[in-house]
Amino acid sequence: MTNTKSELLKSFMQACRDRVEQALDRRLPPADKLPARLHQAMRYSVLDGGKRLRPILTYATGQALEIPLDTLNGPACAVEFIHAYSLIHDDLPAMDDDDLRRGKPTCHVKFDEATAILAGDALQTLAFEVLATDPEMKVGANQRVAMIDCLAKASGSNGMVGGQAIDLMSVGLQLDLPALEMMHIYKTGALIRASVRLAALAHPALDPDMAERLDHYAKCIGLAFQIQDDILDEEGDTATLGKTQGKDRAQNKPTYPALLGMNGAKQKAREMHEDALASLQPLGDKADLLRTLSLFIIQRHN
Ligand code: GRG
């Protein structure tokens, strides 16, 4: 890729980050609106932090399909609200019991446990409210319902929450590779896939083959994301990660490096990246941002 092209893509990614930052701010309840402590906890957990990978994926898919980005602000915020809720709940004492997230005290440490549970609950329902009513989304009622269905399935017991349940049950167990993969396809992969699919659903008449290709791309990068997450848990440091390093090993969790060795895990991440790129082939230059995001996922340090 030429330098100019890579600079352009980098600035597009930053523009997406700025775009979603403003869109999230506008859709969150004001900090002084009653119940203020709850609204402050929601804003604290969503704003000022995070890579915004999922919303950027929604915009990048929109760009590949030539969908106006303003119309994707709602879906982009909806996936980030679900993501933020999952992180708040994952950090709770009953789950991962963590006190650091995005380089800041976790929600239950900064506020209190009950407020953190409620902030997660309210962010979850806000995500669906946005998909149901957001005025910037220029889609018909059927498309809205399809989007709500997509995000609900990706977040629920057959998606992210199911993956979290499998994760909690498998601490200390010896999972084999297919079982580990299945857990991650649910826990992390489902929401990443929904981030891409929500943009595809905003297209008025997407060719089913293209929808399938985008879904395969999303499935591959979802796994690559998780493999890199496991690698960073071993090789990263707490300051750069913004969360506690080494927890997987400390909690005796099954990981890709534990099953494949560090080199094997890195090789598997590269294979997932290559497979993701192959899926995008018919989209030509329009999918360059999606390609860059896949590379970013396997090269990231946090
Ligand atoms: C508690 C309902 C419920 C679900 C939790 C996704 C999840 C399920 C828990 C998060 C735990 C975790 C650290 C998973 C590893 C992968 C992951 C989702 C990392 C965090 O996502 P990033 O790196 O975070 O995109 P930022 O902060 O950049 O948004």
mmCIF file of C-alpha atoms and ligand atoms in Angstrom:
data_model
loop_
_atom_site.group_PDB
_atom_site.id
_atom_site.type_symbol
_atom_site.label_atom_id
_atom_site.label_comp_id
_atom_site.label_asym_id
_atom_site.label_seq_id
_atom_site.Cartn_x
_atom_site.Cartn_y
_atom_site.Cartn_z
ATOM 1 C CA MET A 1 0.000 0.000 0.000
ATOM 2 C CA THR A 2 1.399 3.463 -0.880
ATOM 3 C CA ASN A 3 2.206 5.926 1.913
ATOM 4 C CA THR A 4 -0.443 8.375 0.737
ATOM 5 C CA LYS A 5 -3.091 5.667 0.714
ATOM 6 C CA SER A 6 -2.170 4.480 4.200
ATOM 7 C CA GLU A 7 -2.185 8.087 5.502
ATOM 8 C CA LEU A 8 -5.632 8.593 3.982
ATOM 9 C CA LEU A 9 -6.931 5.442 5.653
ATOM 10 C CA LYS A 10 -5.447 6.450 8.995
ATOM 11 C CA SER A 11 -7.151 9.823 8.806
ATOM 12 C CA PHE A 12 -10.441 8.156 7.803
ATOM 13 C CA MET A 13 -10.183 5.945 10.882
ATOM 14 C CA GLN A 14 -9.606 9.010 13.053
ATOM 15 C CA ALA A 15 -12.576 10.740 11.395
ATOM 16 C CA CYS A 16 -14.738 7.684 12.233
ATOM 17 C CA ARG A 17 -13.529 7.812 15.829
ATOM 18 C CA ASP A 18 -14.414 11.538 16.071
ATOM 19 C CA ARG A 19 -17.761 10.889 14.403
ATOM 20 C CA VAL A 20 -18.774 8.141 16.842
ATOM 21 C CA GLU A 21 -17.498 10.104 19.847
ATOM 22 C CA GLN A 22 -19.925 12.933 19.009
ATOM 23 C CA ALA A 23 -22.736 10.554 18.091
ATOM 24 C CA LEU A 24 -22.405 8.698 21.422
ATOM 25 C CA ASP A 25 -22.338 11.940 23.378
ATOM 26 C CA ARG A 26 -25.547 13.122 21.669
ATOM 27 C CA ARG A 27 -27.376 9.852 22.349
ATOM 28 C CA LEU A 28 -26.388 9.451 26.014
ATOM 29 C CA PRO A 29 -28.584 11.084 28.672
ATOM 30 C CA PRO A 30 -27.092 14.364 30.038
ATOM 31 C CA ALA A 31 -24.991 13.966 33.202
ATOM 32 C CA ASP A 32 -27.225 16.320 35.231
ATOM 33 C CA LYS A 33 -30.517 14.651 34.272
ATOM 34 C CA LEU A 34 -32.108 12.594 37.050
ATOM 35 C CA PRO A 35 -31.122 9.949 38.068
ATOM 36 C CA ALA A 36 -27.847 11.824 37.697
ATOM 37 C CA ARG A 37 -25.552 9.239 39.313
ATOM 38 C CA LEU A 38 -26.777 6.551 36.900
ATOM 39 C CA HIS A 39 -26.402 8.835 33.876
ATOM 40 C CA GLN A 40 -22.922 9.867 35.028
ATOM 41 C CA ALA A 41 -21.928 6.201 35.314
ATOM 42 C CA MET A 42 -23.238 5.509 31.783
ATOM 43 C CA ARG A 43 -21.322 8.470 30.354
ATOM 44 C CA TYR A 44 -18.188 7.591 32.343
ATOM 45 C CA SER A 45 -18.158 4.068 30.911
ATOM 46 C CA VAL A 46 -18.851 5.004 27.307
ATOM 47 C CA LEU A 47 -17.035 8.284 26.673
ATOM 48 C CA ASP A 48 -13.303 9.084 26.611
ATOM 49 C CA GLY A 49 -11.863 5.709 25.955
ATOM 50 C CA GLY A 50 -11.715 2.589 23.887
ATOM 51 C CA LYS A 51 -10.526 1.943 20.384
ATOM 52 C CA ARG A 52 -14.069 2.171 18.963
ATOM 53 C CA LEU A 53 -13.257 -0.806 16.772
ATOM 54 C CA ARG A 54 -16.874 -1.960 16.421
ATOM 55 C CA PRO A 55 -18.347 1.408 15.330
ATOM 56 C CA ILE A 56 -15.412 1.929 12.958
ATOM 57 C CA LEU A 57 -16.208 -1.461 11.429
ATOM 58 C CA THR A 58 -19.806 -0.348 10.918
ATOM 59 C CA TYR A 59 -18.656 2.826 9.152
ATOM 60 C CA ALA A 60 -15.990 0.995 7.123
ATOM 61 C CA THR A 61 -18.595 -1.508 5.905
ATOM 62 C CA GLY A 62 -20.853 1.429 5.077
ATOM 63 C CA GLN A 63 -18.050 2.997 3.079
ATOM 64 C CA ALA A 64 -17.433 -0.249 1.178
ATOM 65 C CA LEU A 65 -21.148 -0.418 0.312
ATOM 66 C CA GLU A 66 -21.433 3.321 -0.427
ATOM 67 C CA ILE A 67 -23.948 3.981 2.350
ATOM 68 C CA PRO A 68 -23.984 7.591 3.707
ATOM 69 C CA LEU A 69 -22.137 7.492 7.043
ATOM 70 C CA ASP A 70 -24.578 9.821 8.842
ATOM 71 C CA THR A 71 -27.251 7.140 8.485
ATOM 72 C CA LEU A 72 -24.977 4.671 10.315
ATOM 73 C CA ASN A 73 -24.414 6.780 13.439
ATOM 74 C CA GLY A 74 -27.321 4.998 15.179
ATOM 75 C CA PRO A 75 -26.126 1.416 14.496
ATOM 76 C CA ALA A 76 -22.520 2.418 15.312
ATOM 77 C CA CYS A 77 -23.654 3.784 18.705
ATOM 78 C CA ALA A 78 -25.884 0.780 19.362
ATOM 79 C CA VAL A 79 -23.002 -1.722 19.067
ATOM 80 C CA GLU A 80 -20.747 0.461 21.206
ATOM 81 C CA PHE A 81 -23.451 0.745 23.907
ATOM 82 C CA ILE A 82 -23.743 -3.060 24.007
ATOM 83 C CA HIS A 83 -19.956 -3.352 24.116
ATOM 84 C CA ALA A 84 -19.679 -0.817 26.972
ATOM 85 C CA TYR A 85 -22.409 -2.621 28.945
ATOM 86 C CA SER A 86 -20.597 -5.949 28.499
ATOM 87 C CA LEU A 87 -17.343 -4.476 29.781
ATOM 88 C CA ILE A 88 -19.043 -2.943 32.861
ATOM 89 C CA HIS A 89 -20.680 -6.253 33.751
ATOM 90 C CA ASP A 90 -17.577 -8.305 32.905
ATOM 91 C CA ASP A 91 -15.539 -6.200 35.371
ATOM 92 C CA LEU A 92 -17.961 -6.770 38.276
ATOM 93 C CA PRO A 93 -16.825 -8.791 41.329
ATOM 94 C CA ALA A 94 -19.195 -11.623 40.355
ATOM 95 C CA MET A 95 -17.439 -11.984 36.996
ATOM 96 C CA ASP A 96 -13.857 -10.903 36.245
ATOM 97 C CA ASP A 97 -13.553 -8.668 39.336
ATOM 98 C CA ASP A 98 -11.316 -6.069 37.736
ATOM 99 C CA ASP A 99 -10.515 -2.561 38.898
ATOM 100 C CA LEU A 100 -8.916 -1.145 35.746
ATOM 101 C CA ARG A 101 -10.577 -0.589 32.366
ATOM 102 C CA ARG A 102 -9.447 1.709 29.571
ATOM 103 C CA GLY A 103 -6.777 3.023 31.935
ATOM 104 C CA LYS A 104 -9.402 4.204 34.466
ATOM 105 C CA PRO A 105 -11.046 2.697 37.560
ATOM 106 C CA THR A 106 -13.823 0.319 36.483
ATOM 107 C CA CYS A 107 -17.421 1.538 36.794
ATOM 108 C CA HIS A 108 -18.185 -0.310 40.067
ATOM 109 C CA VAL A 109 -14.952 1.015 41.629
ATOM 110 C CA LYS A 110 -15.593 4.619 40.543
ATOM 111 C CA PHE A 111 -19.303 4.503 41.468
ATOM 112 C CA ASP A 112 -20.611 1.394 43.274
ATOM 113 C CA GLU A 113 -21.684 -2.097 42.338
ATOM 114 C CA ALA A 114 -25.423 -1.454 42.136
ATOM 115 C CA THR A 115 -24.899 1.651 39.988
ATOM 116 C CA ALA A 116 -22.573 -0.305 37.690
ATOM 117 C CA ILE A 117 -25.150 -3.076 37.205
ATOM 118 C CA LEU A 118 -27.833 -0.503 36.416
ATOM 119 C CA ALA A 119 -25.545 1.489 34.080
ATOM 120 C CA GLY A 120 -24.888 -1.725 32.108
ATOM 121 C CA ASP A 121 -28.604 -2.545 32.031
ATOM 122 C CA ALA A 122 -29.534 0.947 30.859
ATOM 123 C CA LEU A 123 -26.850 0.978 28.137
ATOM 124 C CA GLN A 124 -28.164 -2.321 26.857
ATOM 125 C CA THR A 125 -31.716 -1.054 26.503
ATOM 126 C CA LEU A 126 -30.510 2.275 25.088
ATOM 127 C CA ALA A 127 -28.835 0.343 22.242
ATOM 128 C CA PHE A 128 -32.208 -1.090 21.162
ATOM 129 C CA GLU A 129 -34.020 2.218 21.672
ATOM 130 C CA VAL A 130 -31.533 3.831 19.290
ATOM 131 C CA LEU A 131 -32.063 1.151 16.631
ATOM 132 C CA ALA A 132 -35.838 1.431 17.000
ATOM 133 C CA THR A 133 -36.123 5.213 16.860
ATOM 134 C CA ASP A 134 -32.945 6.972 15.710
ATOM 135 C CA PRO A 135 -34.026 9.719 13.271
ATOM 136 C CA GLU A 136 -30.715 9.745 11.368
ATOM 137 C CA MET A 137 -31.253 6.166 10.164
ATOM 138 C CA LYS A 138 -32.880 6.314 6.739
ATOM 139 C CA VAL A 139 -34.294 2.791 6.724
ATOM 140 C CA GLY A 140 -37.753 1.271 6.509
ATOM 141 C CA ALA A 141 -39.530 -0.487 9.393
ATOM 142 C CA ASN A 142 -38.532 -3.963 8.113
ATOM 143 C CA GLN A 143 -34.872 -2.983 8.051
ATOM 144 C CA ARG A 144 -35.109 -1.568 11.569
ATOM 145 C CA VAL A 145 -36.649 -4.804 12.826
ATOM 146 C CA ALA A 146 -33.921 -6.820 11.073
ATOM 147 C CA MET A 147 -31.276 -4.662 12.764
ATOM 148 C CA ILE A 148 -32.868 -5.056 16.199
ATOM 149 C CA ASP A 149 -33.089 -8.810 15.621
ATOM 150 C CA CYS A 150 -29.437 -8.933 14.524
ATOM 151 C CA LEU A 151 -28.145 -7.052 17.576
ATOM 152 C CA ALA A 152 -30.418 -8.933 19.999
ATOM 153 C CA LYS A 153 -29.244 -12.328 18.708
ATOM 154 C CA ALA A 154 -25.594 -11.267 18.718
ATOM 155 C CA SER A 155 -25.825 -10.019 22.315
ATOM 156 C CA GLY A 156 -27.956 -12.734 23.902
ATOM 157 C CA SER A 157 -27.561 -16.318 25.080
ATOM 158 C CA ASN A 158 -26.766 -17.503 21.547
ATOM 159 C CA GLY A 159 -24.150 -14.763 21.209
ATOM 160 C CA MET A 160 -22.076 -12.640 23.575
ATOM 161 C CA VAL A 161 -23.842 -13.521 26.848
ATOM 162 C CA GLY A 162 -23.764 -17.231 25.925
ATOM 163 C CA GLY A 163 -20.025 -16.949 25.231
ATOM 164 C CA GLN A 164 -19.486 -15.288 28.589
ATOM 165 C CA ALA A 165 -21.402 -18.135 30.282
ATOM 166 C CA ILE A 166 -19.209 -20.735 28.533
ATOM 167 C CA ASP A 167 -16.126 -18.712 29.538
ATOM 168 C CA LEU A 168 -17.148 -18.669 33.207
ATOM 169 C CA MET A 169 -17.859 -22.399 33.139
ATOM 170 C CA SER A 170 -14.549 -23.294 31.521
ATOM 171 C CA VAL A 171 -12.115 -21.692 33.973
ATOM 172 C CA GLY A 172 -9.641 -24.371 35.018
ATOM 173 C CA LEU A 173 -10.868 -26.818 32.345
ATOM 174 C CA GLN A 174 -8.830 -28.105 29.410
ATOM 175 C CA LEU A 175 -10.759 -26.863 26.329
ATOM 176 C CA ASP A 176 -9.637 -28.182 22.960
ATOM 177 C CA LEU A 177 -9.259 -25.840 19.983
ATOM 178 C CA PRO A 178 -12.801 -26.285 18.533
ATOM 179 C CA ALA A 179 -14.350 -25.612 21.979
ATOM 180 C CA LEU A 180 -12.149 -22.535 22.532
ATOM 181 C CA GLU A 181 -13.042 -21.273 19.067
ATOM 182 C CA MET A 182 -16.741 -21.782 19.673
ATOM 183 C CA MET A 183 -16.574 -19.858 22.936
ATOM 184 C CA HIS A 184 -14.894 -16.896 21.221
ATOM 185 C CA ILE A 185 -17.182 -16.965 18.184
ATOM 186 C CA TYR A 186 -19.971 -16.362 20.717
ATOM 187 C CA LYS A 187 -18.293 -14.109 23.260
ATOM 188 C CA THR A 188 -16.322 -11.636 21.148
ATOM 189 C CA GLY A 189 -17.063 -12.654 17.573
ATOM 190 C CA ALA A 190 -20.841 -12.225 17.629
ATOM 191 C CA LEU A 191 -20.737 -8.487 18.351
ATOM 192 C CA ILE A 192 -17.956 -7.899 15.827
ATOM 193 C CA ARG A 193 -20.042 -9.707 13.223
ATOM 194 C CA ALA A 194 -23.089 -7.638 14.169
ATOM 195 C CA SER A 195 -21.028 -4.439 13.705
ATOM 196 C CA VAL A 196 -20.504 -5.375 10.054
ATOM 197 C CA ARG A 197 -23.955 -6.878 9.511
ATOM 198 C CA LEU A 198 -25.789 -3.807 10.835
ATOM 199 C CA ALA A 199 -24.220 -1.728 8.060
ATOM 200 C CA ALA A 200 -25.042 -4.434 5.497
ATOM 201 C CA LEU A 201 -28.673 -4.384 6.713
ATOM 202 C CA ALA A 202 -28.793 -0.620 6.123
ATOM 203 C CA HIS A 203 -28.226 -1.263 2.402
ATOM 204 C CA PRO A 204 -31.584 -1.220 0.576
ATOM 205 C CA ALA A 205 -30.846 -4.295 -1.605
ATOM 206 C CA LEU A 206 -27.589 -6.024 -0.813
ATOM 207 C CA ASP A 207 -26.583 -8.970 -2.980
ATOM 208 C CA PRO A 208 -26.738 -12.112 -0.721
ATOM 209 C CA ASP A 209 -23.294 -13.259 -1.907
ATOM 210 C CA MET A 210 -21.806 -9.933 -0.823
ATOM 211 C CA ALA A 211 -23.615 -10.148 2.541
ATOM 212 C CA GLU A 212 -22.103 -13.606 3.040
ATOM 213 C CA ARG A 213 -18.619 -12.433 2.092
ATOM 214 C CA LEU A 214 -18.830 -9.566 4.571
ATOM 215 C CA ASP A 215 -20.041 -11.956 7.251
ATOM 216 C CA HIS A 216 -17.119 -14.304 6.578
ATOM 217 C CA TYR A 217 -14.716 -11.351 6.773
ATOM 218 C CA ALA A 218 -16.252 -10.380 10.130
ATOM 219 C CA LYS A 219 -16.066 -13.944 11.455
ATOM 220 C CA CYS A 220 -12.365 -14.161 10.563
ATOM 221 C CA ILE A 221 -11.422 -10.813 12.087
ATOM 222 C CA GLY A 222 -13.469 -11.633 15.197
ATOM 223 C CA LEU A 223 -11.303 -14.699 15.798
ATOM 224 C CA ALA A 224 -8.129 -12.796 14.896
ATOM 225 C CA PHE A 225 -9.155 -10.138 17.444
ATOM 226 C CA GLN A 226 -9.504 -12.709 20.187
ATOM 227 C CA ILE A 227 -6.226 -14.467 19.338
ATOM 228 C CA GLN A 228 -4.428 -11.094 19.499
ATOM 229 C CA ASP A 229 -6.214 -10.376 22.793
ATOM 230 C CA ASP A 230 -4.818 -13.629 24.220
ATOM 231 C CA ILE A 231 -1.343 -12.801 22.865
ATOM 232 C CA LEU A 232 -1.462 -9.332 24.446
ATOM 233 C CA ASP A 233 -2.563 -10.816 27.759
ATOM 234 C CA GLU A 234 0.784 -12.677 27.735
ATOM 235 C CA GLU A 235 3.064 -10.172 25.992
ATOM 236 C CA GLY A 236 1.504 -6.763 26.670
ATOM 237 C CA ASP A 237 1.857 -4.555 29.714
ATOM 238 C CA THR A 238 -0.851 -3.182 31.972
ATOM 239 C CA ALA A 239 -0.080 0.487 31.192
ATOM 240 C CA THR A 240 -0.402 0.059 27.406
ATOM 241 C CA LEU A 241 -3.352 -2.316 27.648
ATOM 242 C CA GLY A 242 -5.255 -0.073 30.057
ATOM 243 C CA LYS A 243 -6.449 -3.261 31.795
ATOM 244 C CA THR A 244 -4.760 -5.829 33.994
ATOM 245 C CA GLN A 245 -2.212 -7.890 32.024
ATOM 246 C CA GLY A 246 -1.697 -11.613 32.688
ATOM 247 C CA LYS A 247 -5.193 -12.319 34.052
ATOM 248 C CA ASP A 248 -5.875 -15.269 31.735
ATOM 249 C CA ARG A 249 -2.860 -17.161 33.004
ATOM 250 C CA ALA A 250 -3.515 -16.122 36.620
ATOM 251 C CA GLN A 251 -7.079 -17.422 36.326
ATOM 252 C CA ASN A 252 -5.950 -20.538 34.458
ATOM 253 C CA LYS A 253 -8.143 -19.642 31.454
ATOM 254 C CA PRO A 254 -7.857 -21.534 28.179
ATOM 255 C CA THR A 255 -6.163 -19.325 25.538
ATOM 256 C CA TYR A 256 -4.759 -19.634 22.016
ATOM 257 C CA PRO A 257 -1.096 -19.291 23.134
ATOM 258 C CA ALA A 258 -1.711 -21.966 25.787
ATOM 259 C CA LEU A 259 -3.114 -24.356 23.154
ATOM 260 C CA LEU A 260 -0.989 -23.507 20.107
ATOM 261 C CA GLY A 261 2.141 -21.965 21.612
ATOM 262 C CA MET A 262 2.964 -18.285 21.034
ATOM 263 C CA ASN A 263 4.249 -18.787 17.469
ATOM 264 C CA GLY A 264 1.284 -20.998 16.593
ATOM 265 C CA ALA A 265 -1.138 -18.367 17.913
ATOM 266 C CA LYS A 266 0.546 -15.607 15.867
ATOM 267 C CA GLN A 267 0.475 -17.792 12.758
ATOM 268 C CA LYS A 268 -3.244 -18.513 13.297
ATOM 269 C CA ALA A 269 -3.978 -14.761 13.615
ATOM 270 C CA ARG A 270 -2.157 -14.134 10.305
ATOM 271 C CA GLU A 271 -4.143 -16.933 8.630
ATOM 272 C CA MET A 272 -7.423 -15.415 9.836
ATOM 273 C CA HIS A 273 -6.308 -12.025 8.454
ATOM 274 C CA GLU A 274 -5.484 -13.568 5.038
ATOM 275 C CA ASP A 275 -8.834 -15.391 4.969
ATOM 276 C CA ALA A 276 -10.626 -12.127 5.836
ATOM 277 C CA LEU A 277 -8.868 -10.304 2.971
ATOM 278 C CA ALA A 278 -9.757 -13.032 0.470
ATOM 279 C CA SER A 279 -13.442 -12.533 1.265
ATOM 280 C CA LEU A 280 -13.279 -8.844 0.353
ATOM 281 C CA GLN A 281 -11.752 -9.382 -3.070
ATOM 282 C CA PRO A 282 -14.813 -8.409 -5.217
ATOM 283 C CA LEU A 283 -15.170 -5.082 -3.401
ATOM 284 C CA GLY A 284 -11.884 -3.721 -4.811
ATOM 285 C CA ASP A 285 -10.536 -0.419 -3.435
ATOM 286 C CA LYS A 286 -13.808 0.373 -1.669
ATOM 287 C CA ALA A 287 -12.917 -2.209 0.998
ATOM 288 C CA ASP A 288 -9.459 -0.775 1.766
ATOM 289 C CA LEU A 289 -10.549 0.467 5.165
ATOM 290 C CA LEU A 290 -11.913 -2.977 6.061
ATOM 291 C CA ARG A 291 -8.542 -4.437 5.000
ATOM 292 C CA THR A 292 -6.663 -1.912 7.136
ATOM 293 C CA LEU A 293 -8.864 -2.718 10.125
ATOM 294 C CA SER A 294 -8.088 -6.413 9.790
ATOM 295 C CA LEU A 295 -4.367 -5.637 9.782
ATOM 296 C CA PHE A 296 -4.812 -3.261 12.728
ATOM 297 C CA ILE A 297 -6.501 -6.058 14.688
ATOM 298 C CA ILE A 298 -3.534 -8.425 14.419
ATOM 299 C CA GLN A 299 -0.923 -5.685 14.952
ATOM 300 C CA ARG A 300 -2.548 -3.761 17.821
ATOM 301 C CA HIS A 301 -0.817 -3.287 21.170
ATOM 302 C CA ASN A 302 -3.921 -2.565 23.230
HETATM 303 C C1 GRG B 1 -20.786 -9.629 30.902
HETATM 304 C C2 GRG B 1 -22.750 -9.871 29.343
HETATM 305 C C3 GRG B 1 -21.323 -9.884 29.559
HETATM 306 C C4 GRG B 1 -20.529 -10.115 28.534
HETATM 307 C C5 GRG B 1 -19.084 -9.995 28.600
HETATM 308 C C6 GRG B 1 -17.142 -9.185 25.699
HETATM 309 C C7 GRG B 1 -17.258 -9.699 27.075
HETATM 310 C C8 GRG B 1 -18.469 -10.479 27.349
HETATM 311 C C9 GRG B 1 -16.381 -9.447 28.044
HETATM 312 C C10 GRG B 1 -15.163 -8.665 27.864
HETATM 313 C C11 GRG B 1 -14.022 -9.415 28.459
HETATM 314 C C12 GRG B 1 -12.890 -9.389 27.567
HETATM 315 C C13 GRG B 1 -11.725 -8.603 28.036
HETATM 316 C C14 GRG B 1 -12.929 -10.052 26.427
HETATM 317 C C15 GRG B 1 -11.795 -10.102 25.510
HETATM 318 C C16 GRG B 1 -12.063 -9.389 24.251
HETATM 319 C C17 GRG B 1 -12.620 -8.033 24.451
HETATM 320 C C18 GRG B 1 -14.061 -7.884 24.234
HETATM 321 C C19 GRG B 1 -11.816 -7.030 24.769
HETATM 322 C C20 GRG B 1 -12.282 -5.650 24.936
HETATM 323 O O1 GRG B 1 -12.616 -5.100 23.693
HETATM 324 P P1 GRG B 1 -11.772 -3.912 23.049
HETATM 325 O O2 GRG B 1 -10.301 -4.262 23.046
HETATM 326 O O3 GRG B 1 -12.026 -2.777 24.144
HETATM 327 O O4 GRG B 1 -12.358 -3.539 21.742
HETATM 328 P P2 GRG B 1 -12.007 -1.194 23.989
HETATM 329 O O5 GRG B 1 -11.733 -0.716 25.402
HETATM 330 O O6 GRG B 1 -10.933 -0.786 23.019
HETATM 331 O O7 GRG B 1 -13.368 -0.805 23.537
#
